[in-house]
C-alpha cells in the first residue's frame, strides 16, 4: 500500500486492518510504505511499480500492490494521467479520490453528488466528525464503510453514464474497489 496522505489515509488503513473481516483473513496483509507518505501520485506509482517488479522477481506471495492518492482541487496534482497509465502498465491498482480522501470519508456519512474542492470536502467532513482535525476516528468509519462503498459505486456509475472522465469525475473515489479486494480476496485473486 502506497498512499499520499501522512495521517488520514494511514489511520483509515490501520483501522481497516483491525476489522475482523480483514484481520481474520490470513491472505490479507496491508503494509503502508512510510517512505512514500506525502509524495505526489506519480512518485507513489513509480515506487509501487518498482516494488511490484521486486515482488515478482522474489516469487513473493504478494498478489496486489495498491496506490491511494487524491486529485486535489482546485489545483490538481501534476502528472495524474501519467501516474494512472504507469500503474496500469505496471499492474499496480489505484484508488483515486477526487477531490481528496476526505470525500471518501464524507461518503461514510452522506451522499455527495455536487462538485467540490478539497477545502469544501474537509468542511463537510467536519460536520460529521468535529474532531477530524485532531485525527481520524477510524472505528466510526469502519461501521459505515459498506455505505460509503455503495455511494462511491453510485458516483462511478453516474460519471460513466454521463461520459465524465478522469480527472473531471469530481466527486468520486475508487476506495470501494480497494475494500472489495481486501474484504473478499478469494473472489479477487489471480
CSV table of C-alpha atoms in Angstrom, one decimal:
chain,number,residue,atom,x,y,z
A,1,UNK,CA,0.0,0.0,0.0
A,2,UNK,CA,1.4,3.3,-1.1
A,3,UNK,CA,-0.5,6.4,0.0
A,4,UNK,CA,-0.1,10.1,-0.4
A,5,UNK,CA,-1.5,11.2,3.0
A,6,UNK,CA,0.6,11.3,6.0
A,7,UNK,CA,-2.1,10.9,8.6
A,8,UNK,CA,-5.6,10.3,7.4
A,9,UNK,CA,-5.1,7.5,4.9
A,10,UNK,CA,-2.7,5.6,7.2
A,11,UNK,CA,-5.2,6.0,10.1
A,12,UNK,CA,-8.0,4.6,8.0
A,13,UNK,CA,-5.9,1.7,6.8
A,14,UNK,CA,-4.8,0.8,10.3
A,15,UNK,CA,-8.4,0.8,11.4
A,16,UNK,CA,-9.4,-1.4,8.5
A,17,UNK,CA,-6.6,-3.9,9.4
A,18,UNK,CA,-8.2,-4.2,12.9
A,19,UNK,CA,-11.6,-5.2,11.5
A,20,UNK,CA,-12.4,-8.9,11.9
A,21,UNK,CA,-13.4,-9.2,8.3
A,22,UNK,CA,-9.9,-8.2,7.3
A,23,UNK,CA,-7.8,-9.3,10.3
A,24,UNK,CA,-9.0,-12.8,10.3
A,25,UNK,CA,-8.2,-13.4,6.6
A,26,UNK,CA,-4.7,-14.9,6.5
A,27,UNK,CA,-4.2,-13.7,2.9
A,28,UNK,CA,-4.6,-10.0,3.7
A,29,UNK,CA,-1.6,-8.1,4.9
A,30,UNK,CA,-1.9,-4.3,4.5
A,31,UNK,CA,1.5,-2.7,4.8
A,32,UNK,CA,1.9,1.1,4.4
A,33,UNK,CA,5.1,2.2,2.8
A,34,UNK,CA,6.0,5.0,5.2
A,35,UNK,CA,8.8,6.3,3.0
A,36,UNK,CA,6.4,7.4,0.3
A,37,UNK,CA,3.9,9.3,2.5
A,38,UNK,CA,3.4,12.8,1.3
A,39,UNK,CA,4.6,12.0,-2.2
A,40,UNK,CA,3.0,13.1,-5.4
A,41,UNK,CA,0.9,10.5,-7.3
A,42,UNK,CA,3.5,9.8,-10.0
A,43,UNK,CA,6.2,9.3,-7.4
A,44,UNK,CA,3.9,6.9,-5.5
A,45,UNK,CA,3.1,4.9,-8.6
A,46,UNK,CA,6.8,4.7,-9.5
A,47,UNK,CA,7.7,3.4,-6.1
A,48,UNK,CA,4.8,0.9,-6.2
A,49,UNK,CA,5.8,-0.3,-9.7
A,50,UNK,CA,9.3,-0.8,-8.5
A,51,UNK,CA,8.0,-2.8,-5.5
A,52,UNK,CA,5.7,-4.8,-7.8
A,53,UNK,CA,8.7,-5.7,-10.0
A,54,UNK,CA,10.8,-6.7,-7.0
A,55,UNK,CA,7.9,-8.8,-5.6
A,56,UNK,CA,7.5,-10.6,-8.9
A,57,UNK,CA,11.2,-11.4,-9.0
A,58,UNK,CA,11.2,-12.7,-5.5
A,59,UNK,CA,8.3,-15.1,-6.1
A,60,UNK,CA,6.6,-13.3,-3.3
A,61,UNK,CA,3.2,-14.1,-2.0
A,62,UNK,CA,2.0,-10.6,-2.6
A,63,UNK,CA,-0.8,-10.6,-5.1
A,64,UNK,CA,-1.7,-6.9,-5.3
A,65,UNK,CA,0.1,-3.6,-4.9
A,66,UNK,CA,-2.1,-0.5,-4.4
A,67,UNK,CA,-1.7,3.3,-4.5
A,68,UNK,CA,-4.1,5.6,-2.8
A,69,UNK,CA,-4.0,9.2,-3.9
A,70,UNK,CA,-6.0,12.4,-4.5
A,71,UNK,CA,-6.6,14.6,-7.4
A,72,UNK,CA,-6.7,17.8,-5.3
A,73,UNK,CA,-8.9,20.7,-6.4
A,74,UNK,CA,-8.7,23.5,-7.4
A,75,UNK,CA,-5.1,22.8,-8.3
A,76,UNK,CA,-4.7,19.2,-9.5
A,77,UNK,CA,-1.6,17.2,-8.7
A,78,UNK,CA,0.8,17.2,-11.7
A,79,UNK,CA,1.0,14.1,-14.0
A,80,UNK,CA,-2.1,12.4,-12.8
A,81,UNK,CA,-2.9,10.7,-16.1
A,82,UNK,CA,0.7,9.6,-16.4
A,83,UNK,CA,0.5,8.1,-12.9
A,84,UNK,CA,-2.6,6.1,-13.8
A,85,UNK,CA,-1.1,5.0,-17.1
A,86,UNK,CA,2.1,3.8,-15.4
A,87,UNK,CA,0.0,2.0,-12.7
A,88,UNK,CA,-1.9,0.1,-15.4
A,89,UNK,CA,1.2,-0.9,-17.3
A,90,UNK,CA,2.9,-2.0,-14.0
A,91,UNK,CA,-0.1,-4.0,-12.7
A,92,UNK,CA,-0.5,-1.6,-9.8
A,93,UNK,CA,-4.0,-1.0,-8.6
A,94,UNK,CA,-5.1,2.6,-7.8
A,95,UNK,CA,-7.8,4.0,-5.6
A,96,UNK,CA,-8.1,7.7,-6.6
A,97,UNK,CA,-10.3,10.1,-4.6
A,98,UNK,CA,-11.4,13.2,-6.3
A,99,UNK,CA,-11.0,15.8,-5.0
A,100,UNK,CA,-9.4,14.2,-1.9
A,101,UNK,CA,-9.5,11.3,0.5
A,102,UNK,CA,-11.8,13.4,2.7
A,103,UNK,CA,-14.5,12.8,0.1
A,104,UNK,CA,-14.2,9.1,0.7
A,105,UNK,CA,-14.6,9.7,4.4
A,106,UNK,CA,-17.6,12.0,3.8
A,107,UNK,CA,-19.3,9.2,1.8
A,108,UNK,CA,-19.4,7.2,5.0
A,109,UNK,CA,-21.9,9.8,6.3
A,110,UNK,CA,-23.8,11.3,3.4
A,111,UNK,CA,-24.3,11.3,-0.3
A,112,UNK,CA,-22.3,13.9,-2.2
A,113,UNK,CA,-23.2,14.4,-5.8
A,114,UNK,CA,-22.1,18.0,-6.4
A,115,UNK,CA,-18.6,19.0,-7.5
A,116,UNK,CA,-16.5,20.2,-4.6
A,117,UNK,CA,-12.9,21.3,-3.9
A,118,UNK,CA,-10.6,19.9,-1.3
A,119,UNK,CA,-11.4,22.6,1.3
A,120,UNK,CA,-15.2,22.1,0.9
A,121,UNK,CA,-14.8,18.3,1.3
A,122,UNK,CA,-12.9,18.9,4.6
A,123,UNK,CA,-15.5,21.4,5.8
A,124,UNK,CA,-18.3,19.0,5.1
A,125,UNK,CA,-16.5,16.1,6.8
A,126,UNK,CA,-16.1,18.3,10.0
A,127,UNK,CA,-19.9,18.5,10.2
A,128,UNK,CA,-19.9,14.7,10.9
A,129,UNK,CA,-16.6,14.4,12.7
A,130,UNK,CA,-15.8,17.6,14.6
A,131,UNK,CA,-12.6,16.0,15.9
A,132,UNK,CA,-11.3,15.3,12.5
A,133,UNK,CA,-8.6,17.9,12.6
A,134,UNK,CA,-7.1,16.1,15.6
A,135,UNK,CA,-7.2,12.7,13.9
A,136,UNK,CA,-9.4,10.2,12.2
A,137,UNK,CA,-11.9,8.2,14.3
A,138,UNK,CA,-11.3,5.1,12.2
A,139,UNK,CA,-13.7,2.9,14.3
A,140,UNK,CA,-16.7,5.0,13.5
A,141,UNK,CA,-15.8,5.0,9.8
A,142,UNK,CA,-15.4,1.2,9.8
A,143,UNK,CA,-19.0,0.8,10.8
A,144,UNK,CA,-20.2,2.8,7.8
A,145,UNK,CA,-17.7,1.6,5.1
A,146,UNK,CA,-20.3,-0.5,3.2
A,147,UNK,CA,-22.5,2.5,2.8
A,148,UNK,CA,-19.5,4.6,1.6
A,149,UNK,CA,-18.7,1.9,-0.9
A,150,UNK,CA,-22.3,1.9,-2.2
A,151,UNK,CA,-22.2,5.7,-2.5
A,152,UNK,CA,-18.8,5.6,-4.3
A,153,UNK,CA,-20.1,2.9,-6.8
A,154,UNK,CA,-23.1,5.1,-7.4
A,155,UNK,CA,-21.0,8.1,-8.2
A,156,UNK,CA,-18.8,5.9,-10.5
A,157,UNK,CA,-21.9,4.8,-12.4
A,158,UNK,CA,-23.2,8.3,-12.7
A,159,UNK,CA,-19.9,9.5,-14.2
A,160,UNK,CA,-19.8,6.6,-16.6
A,161,UNK,CA,-23.4,7.2,-17.7
A,162,UNK,CA,-22.7,11.0,-18.2
A,163,UNK,CA,-19.4,10.3,-20.0
A,164,UNK,CA,-17.4,12.2,-17.4
A,165,UNK,CA,-13.8,11.0,-17.4
A,166,UNK,CA,-10.8,11.4,-15.1
A,167,UNK,CA,-9.8,13.9,-13.7
A,168,UNK,CA,-13.1,15.6,-14.2
A,169,UNK,CA,-15.1,12.9,-12.4
A,170,UNK,CA,-15.5,15.1,-9.3
A,171,UNK,CA,-16.8,13.8,-6.9
A,172,UNK,CA,-15.5,10.2,-7.0
A,173,UNK,CA,-13.5,7.7,-5.0
A,174,UNK,CA,-12.1,4.3,-6.1
A,175,UNK,CA,-11.7,3.2,-2.4
A,176,UNK,CA,-14.7,0.9,-2.8
A,177,UNK,CA,-12.5,-1.3,-5.2
A,178,UNK,CA,-9.8,-1.5,-2.6
A,179,UNK,CA,-12.3,-2.5,0.1
A,180,UNK,CA,-13.7,-5.2,-2.2
A,181,UNK,CA,-10.2,-6.6,-2.9
A,182,UNK,CA,-9.3,-6.6,0.8
A,183,UNK,CA,-12.6,-7.9,2.2
A,184,UNK,CA,-13.2,-10.5,-0.5
A,185,UNK,CA,-9.7,-11.7,-1.6
A,186,UNK,CA,-10.9,-15.1,-2.6
A,187,UNK,CA,-13.0,-13.6,-5.4
A,188,UNK,CA,-10.3,-11.1,-6.4
A,189,UNK,CA,-7.3,-13.4,-6.6
A,190,UNK,CA,-5.5,-14.3,-9.8
